[in-house]
C-alpha cells in the first residue's frame, strides 16, 4: 500500500473546505497527474513542494518572483518596514519612495497609484480613461488576459451581459480588426487596452508588429482615447521600465503587478500628466493599498533591477536555456516552437491541440526536477545560474525524449 | 520661520508623483488641518506619525488592526511562514488551515476562497450568486459601502451606466423599500447584499431590526436568491464568527477582509454547501491570492480571537470608553449621540451637517494624543488597556470642551 503523501492529505482536506479543492491559476486540477498542489518553500531559483521534492523554478510563482525567492536585500527591506508597521492609518514614507521610483524608472509614468491585484490596476486604468474622456467603450484583444474581474475573466460563469457591454474586441497584431473595432466604438472610445506581447495561454507568444503598435497609438490619438498597456505579466522582465519603451511607442496608462515587489503583494497604476486630473477624480481604494511592507519590498526590488542588471541577467540565462532547448528539439527531431522573449519563453509542440505532448514533456521535466507549465508561458528569474540552466536542460532533454517516444508510437 | 515637518515634506513629494497627493480612504485631504498624512509605526494600541507624535489608535488602520499593532503571536506566525515562502507556484499548507479555521469558526461557512481586497470578496459573492441562479439583479442598500469597484464605488467618476445596470437599491432597515426592490427585480433576483449593521460614513450607525433581517432572509428564500453578508468591516469585531450569528439569521455568502489577519493583506469569501458548485464554476484569481504569509497571520489571528477572547476584550474597553464619553457629553451639555457597537462606535453632534463640530472635536483629540475620525466610525482594538481608555477620555473631554466653546460662540 502506497503511503499517502503530504500533498494528497492536504488536497483531501482542501476538498472539504475549498470549492473544487482549489481555484484560479494555481489550481493544478487541469494539470497532468504528478503536479504538486501545495508548496513548502523557495530559495533563489529552487523550490520545494510539500512532499519535499526539489525543483528548479521556471514558473516563478507565475511571475512575481523575478530576483529569485528570498532575495536578501528585498527581504531585509521588507523586514525592516515590518518592524515599524505595515497596515496603518496612513501610508508610510516608503509609499512616496515607491511612487518616485516608478516615475523615475518608467518613461510614461508621471504618477503612480498602488493597489493589490493586477486586476485592480487594469480595472483602474479603464475607469481613469472613462473619467478622462467621458466615454464608455474600451477595445481589448480577443483572448488577452487582463485579470479576473467580471469585465475580463476568461470564464463567463456568473458574468452578466452588462459587465461586458462596453467591451469591443479586436485581434492582436491585426490592424484591420483594430480599425473595425474603433469604427464600432462610434466616437465613444475611452481606451484601448493591450498586453506588451501576445501571451494568451496555450498559444505561441507573439511580439507586437510595428504596424500594430503604431496603429493603436494613432487611433488613440485620433479619437482622443487612452492607450493602456497591461504590463502586469511582462513588466520589468523585458525592460527596466515600461515594456514598450524600446519600441518607442508611448502609452497613456500602465497596469503593473507581479514582479514589482519580487513576490510581495503589490500592484500599481501609472499614467501621464494628461491623465492626472482624471486619476484624481475617481474613487479607488482598498484596505491594504497603503500597506508599507510590500512598498518597501518594491523599492528594494526596483533598485535591484538596476544594480543587479536583472533584465540582462534574465536575458542571458534565458537565452542560454532557450538555445539549449532548441538544440535539443533539433537533435530529437521534434517539431515544436519556442516562442516569446527568452525571459518568459513558451514551448508548443506541433499537432498538439490536446496538449498530450506538452503534458508528457512537463511531467517528465517535473520528475527530473524542473517545474514548468504545459500551457502557460514560463518565467526565468535573475537568480537562475548557468548550473541551473544545465540542470533545466537535462530535464528538458528527458522531457523531449518522452515526447519522442509518444510520437514514435503514433507512427 | 516654522520648520517644515517630515509630513509636509512627504506631502510635497507625494503631490508630484501621486494624483492629488493621495487617494482613497487614507487621503487626509478632506480631514481638518492637523491630521498627519504619513505614519511611522505602531505598537499595541499606540501609533506614531512621521513627525514623531504618539497617539492612542482609535482607527486601527480603518479596521484591519484588531489585536493591536505587532501582536506577537501573529507576527511570529507570519515571520515563520515568510522564512519558508510567501508567493509560490501553489498555496502552502497554511492555506488549508486558514480555510478550515473559517469553516470551523463561522456558522454559515462550509468553504472559503481567499483573495486580497474586501472588494474582491464582495464582487465574488455577486458573481457566485449569479452563477448559482442564472440571474443578474442584485439588491443593495442605498449608501452602503461594499468596496471601490465600478459596481459599488461611492463616486461615479469613470463609472458607466452598464456597471450598475443590475443593481437595485433599497433603504437599510426599511422593509417596504426592500419589497419594492424585490418586485423591481421581477424574477431576475440573484442576491441581496447587506452590511451587518448600517455603517454609512458620516451618519449614525444603526443596528438592523429583526423585521428587516427576517424580511431579507424571507425574500431570498422565496425568490431562490442568495443573501450576502458584507462582513468586511464588522467581521470578528462583533462576534467570534459571522456578525449575524447571534441574531439567528443565516446567510448564504459572506465577504471578509480587514480584521481577519490583524493587518496582513487578506480577504475571504465564505459560503454554504448549496453554493459550492456555483463557487467552483466561476474563474476568480489573483497573483497574490495564494500568498502564504497573510494566511499564516490569519490562522494566528483567528486563534487569538478565541484564546484571548478578543470580542469580549473589545466590548469591555469599548464599553468603558463609550460610557465615559457619554458621561462627558452630559457634563458638557452637548447634544450629540454615540451610535453603533461599542467595538466600533461613532459620535455625531446635533446640527452638524457641515461637520464643523466633529472636525473641531477630532482635531482637539488629535492634539491630545487620540487618533479618531470626524466622519468615519472608530475601531477599538483588543490591545486597548484601561489606561488607554483613561487617556482617550482625557482627550475626548478636551475635544468636547472645544465643541462647547464653538456652541457658545454660536449663541
PDB file of C-alpha atoms in Angstrom, chain B residues 304-409:
ATOM      1  CA  UNK B 304      -6.045  34.642  19.175  1.00  0.00           C
ATOM      2  CA  UNK B 305      -9.671  35.759  18.777  1.00  0.00           C
ATOM      3  CA  UNK B 306     -10.666  32.655  20.718  1.00  0.00           C
ATOM      4  CA  UNK B 307      -7.744  32.253  23.127  1.00  0.00           C
ATOM      5  CA  UNK B 308      -7.698  35.906  24.078  1.00  0.00           C
ATOM      6  CA  UNK B 309     -11.488  36.433  23.960  1.00  0.00           C
ATOM      7  CA  UNK B 310     -10.886  39.468  21.795  1.00  0.00           C
ATOM      8  CA  UNK B 311     -14.542  40.322  21.179  1.00  0.00           C
ATOM      9  CA  UNK B 312     -15.103  40.363  24.951  1.00  0.00           C
ATOM     10  CA  UNK B 313     -11.971  42.477  25.427  1.00  0.00           C
ATOM     11  CA  UNK B 314     -13.097  44.999  22.792  1.00  0.00           C
ATOM     12  CA  UNK B 315     -16.613  45.039  24.243  1.00  0.00           C
ATOM     13  CA  UNK B 316     -15.232  45.762  27.711  1.00  0.00           C
ATOM     14  CA  UNK B 317     -12.810  48.587  26.821  1.00  0.00           C
ATOM     15  CA  UNK B 318     -15.127  49.919  24.126  1.00  0.00           C
ATOM     16  CA  UNK B 319     -17.991  49.908  26.623  1.00  0.00           C
ATOM     17  CA  UNK B 320     -15.940  51.762  29.215  1.00  0.00           C
ATOM     18  CA  UNK B 321     -14.833  54.289  26.630  1.00  0.00           C
ATOM     19  CA  UNK B 322     -18.338  54.907  25.286  1.00  0.00           C
ATOM     20  CA  UNK B 323     -19.807  55.165  28.807  1.00  0.00           C
ATOM     21  CA  UNK B 324     -17.131  57.684  29.732  1.00  0.00           C
ATOM     22  CA  UNK B 325     -17.696  59.654  26.533  1.00  0.00           C
ATOM     23  CA  UNK B 326     -21.453  59.757  27.079  1.00  0.00           C
ATOM     24  CA  UNK B 327     -20.877  60.978  30.624  1.00  0.00           C
ATOM     25  CA  UNK B 328     -18.673  63.770  29.285  1.00  0.00           C
ATOM     26  CA  UNK B 329     -21.293  64.743  26.690  1.00  0.00           C
ATOM     27  CA  UNK B 330     -23.795  65.020  29.535  1.00  0.00           C
ATOM     28  CA  UNK B 331     -21.409  67.045  31.695  1.00  0.00           C
ATOM     29  CA  UNK B 332     -20.636  69.415  28.840  1.00  0.00           C
ATOM     30  CA  UNK B 333     -24.346  69.551  27.977  1.00  0.00           C
ATOM     31  CA  UNK B 334     -23.573  68.812  24.367  1.00  0.00           C
ATOM     32  CA  UNK B 335     -26.288  67.434  22.141  1.00  0.00           C
ATOM     33  CA  UNK B 336     -24.662  64.508  20.390  1.00  0.00           C
ATOM     34  CA  UNK B 337     -25.076  60.773  20.005  1.00  0.00           C
ATOM     35  CA  UNK B 338     -22.738  57.819  20.201  1.00  0.00           C
ATOM     36  CA  UNK B 339     -24.094  55.130  17.905  1.00  0.00           C
ATOM     37  CA  UNK B 340     -23.084  51.651  16.845  1.00  0.00           C
ATOM     38  CA  UNK B 341     -21.497  48.750  18.692  1.00  0.00           C
ATOM     39  CA  UNK B 342     -19.020  49.842  21.400  1.00  0.00           C
ATOM     40  CA  UNK B 343     -16.294  47.984  19.456  1.00  0.00           C
ATOM     41  CA  UNK B 344     -16.787  50.369  16.532  1.00  0.00           C
ATOM     42  CA  UNK B 345     -18.589  53.419  17.877  1.00  0.00           C
ATOM     43  CA  UNK B 346     -19.240  56.737  16.200  1.00  0.00           C
ATOM     44  CA  UNK B 347     -20.016  60.160  17.647  1.00  0.00           C
ATOM     45  CA  UNK B 348     -22.240  62.580  15.787  1.00  0.00           C
ATOM     46  CA  UNK B 349     -23.075  66.049  17.008  1.00  0.00           C
ATOM     47  CA  UNK B 350     -26.546  67.538  16.595  1.00  0.00           C
ATOM     48  CA  UNK B 351     -26.934  70.239  13.935  1.00  0.00           C
ATOM     49  CA  UNK B 352     -23.537  69.472  12.467  1.00  0.00           C
ATOM     50  CA  UNK B 353     -24.227  68.766   8.817  1.00  0.00           C
ATOM     51  CA  UNK B 354     -21.020  70.515   7.770  1.00  0.00           C
ATOM     52  CA  UNK B 355     -19.014  68.583  10.395  1.00  0.00           C
ATOM     53  CA  UNK B 356     -17.668  71.819  11.910  1.00  0.00           C
ATOM     54  CA  UNK B 357     -18.140  70.430  15.425  1.00  0.00           C
ATOM     55  CA  UNK B 358     -16.911  66.956  14.520  1.00  0.00           C
ATOM     56  CA  UNK B 359     -13.799  68.451  12.946  1.00  0.00           C
ATOM     57  CA  UNK B 360     -13.061  70.647  15.954  1.00  0.00           C
ATOM     58  CA  UNK B 361     -13.591  67.701  18.284  1.00  0.00           C
ATOM     59  CA  UNK B 362     -11.352  65.382  16.258  1.00  0.00           C
ATOM     60  CA  UNK B 363      -8.525  67.871  15.903  1.00  0.00           C
ATOM     61  CA  UNK B 364      -8.530  68.589  19.626  1.00  0.00           C
ATOM     62  CA  UNK B 365      -8.482  64.839  20.329  1.00  0.00           C
ATOM     63  CA  UNK B 366      -5.611  64.500  17.862  1.00  0.00           C
ATOM     64  CA  UNK B 367      -3.689  67.280  19.598  1.00  0.00           C
ATOM     65  CA  UNK B 368      -4.229  65.476  22.898  1.00  0.00           C
ATOM     66  CA  UNK B 369      -2.899  62.203  21.508  1.00  0.00           C
ATOM     67  CA  UNK B 370      -6.034  60.368  20.369  1.00  0.00           C
ATOM     68  CA  UNK B 371      -6.380  59.402  16.700  1.00  0.00           C
ATOM     69  CA  UNK B 372     -10.022  59.155  15.630  1.00  0.00           C
ATOM     70  CA  UNK B 373     -12.023  60.288  12.596  1.00  0.00           C
ATOM     71  CA  UNK B 374     -14.682  63.007  12.320  1.00  0.00           C
ATOM     72  CA  UNK B 375     -16.880  61.216   9.761  1.00  0.00           C
ATOM     73  CA  UNK B 376     -15.981  57.512   9.825  1.00  0.00           C
ATOM     74  CA  UNK B 377     -16.786  55.090  12.645  1.00  0.00           C
ATOM     75  CA  UNK B 378     -13.928  54.340  15.001  1.00  0.00           C
ATOM     76  CA  UNK B 379     -12.399  50.957  15.795  1.00  0.00           C
ATOM     77  CA  UNK B 380     -11.446  49.661  19.227  1.00  0.00           C
ATOM     78  CA  UNK B 381      -8.699  47.043  19.342  1.00  0.00           C
ATOM     79  CA  UNK B 382      -8.305  44.260  21.857  1.00  0.00           C
ATOM     80  CA  UNK B 383      -4.913  45.749  22.753  1.00  0.00           C
ATOM     81  CA  UNK B 384      -6.535  48.832  24.261  1.00  0.00           C
ATOM     82  CA  UNK B 385      -5.976  48.955  28.018  1.00  0.00           C
ATOM     83  CA  UNK B 386      -7.968  50.698  30.738  1.00  0.00           C
ATOM     84  CA  UNK B 387      -5.122  53.171  30.873  1.00  0.00           C
ATOM     85  CA  UNK B 388      -5.649  53.832  27.157  1.00  0.00           C
ATOM     86  CA  UNK B 389      -9.347  54.359  27.874  1.00  0.00           C
ATOM     87  CA  UNK B 390      -8.418  56.935  30.523  1.00  0.00           C
ATOM     88  CA  UNK B 391      -6.026  58.625  28.104  1.00  0.00           C
ATOM     89  CA  UNK B 392      -8.627  58.594  25.344  1.00  0.00           C
ATOM     90  CA  UNK B 393     -11.243  60.095  27.655  1.00  0.00           C
ATOM     91  CA  UNK B 394      -8.884  62.881  28.681  1.00  0.00           C
ATOM     92  CA  UNK B 395      -8.567  63.714  25.004  1.00  0.00           C
ATOM     93  CA  UNK B 396     -12.294  63.489  24.269  1.00  0.00           C
ATOM     94  CA  UNK B 397     -13.025  65.702  27.276  1.00  0.00           C
ATOM     95  CA  UNK B 398     -10.780  68.388  25.787  1.00  0.00           C
ATOM     96  CA  UNK B 399     -12.399  67.767  22.407  1.00  0.00           C
ATOM     97  CA  UNK B 400     -15.867  68.282  23.840  1.00  0.00           C
ATOM     98  CA  UNK B 401     -14.667  71.431  25.615  1.00  0.00           C
ATOM     99  CA  UNK B 402     -13.663  72.959  22.297  1.00  0.00           C
ATOM    100  CA  UNK B 403     -17.029  71.970  20.822  1.00  0.00           C
ATOM    101  CA  UNK B 404     -18.675  73.716  23.800  1.00  0.00           C
ATOM    102  CA  UNK B 405     -16.719  76.831  23.023  1.00  0.00           C
ATOM    103  CA  UNK B 406     -17.914  76.829  19.398  1.00  0.00           C
ATOM    104  CA  UNK B 407     -21.507  76.267  20.514  1.00  0.00           C
ATOM    105  CA  UNK B 408     -21.227  79.158  22.991  1.00  0.00           C
ATOM    106  CA  UNK B 409     -19.945  81.363  20.192  1.00  0.00           C
TER     107      UNK B 409
END
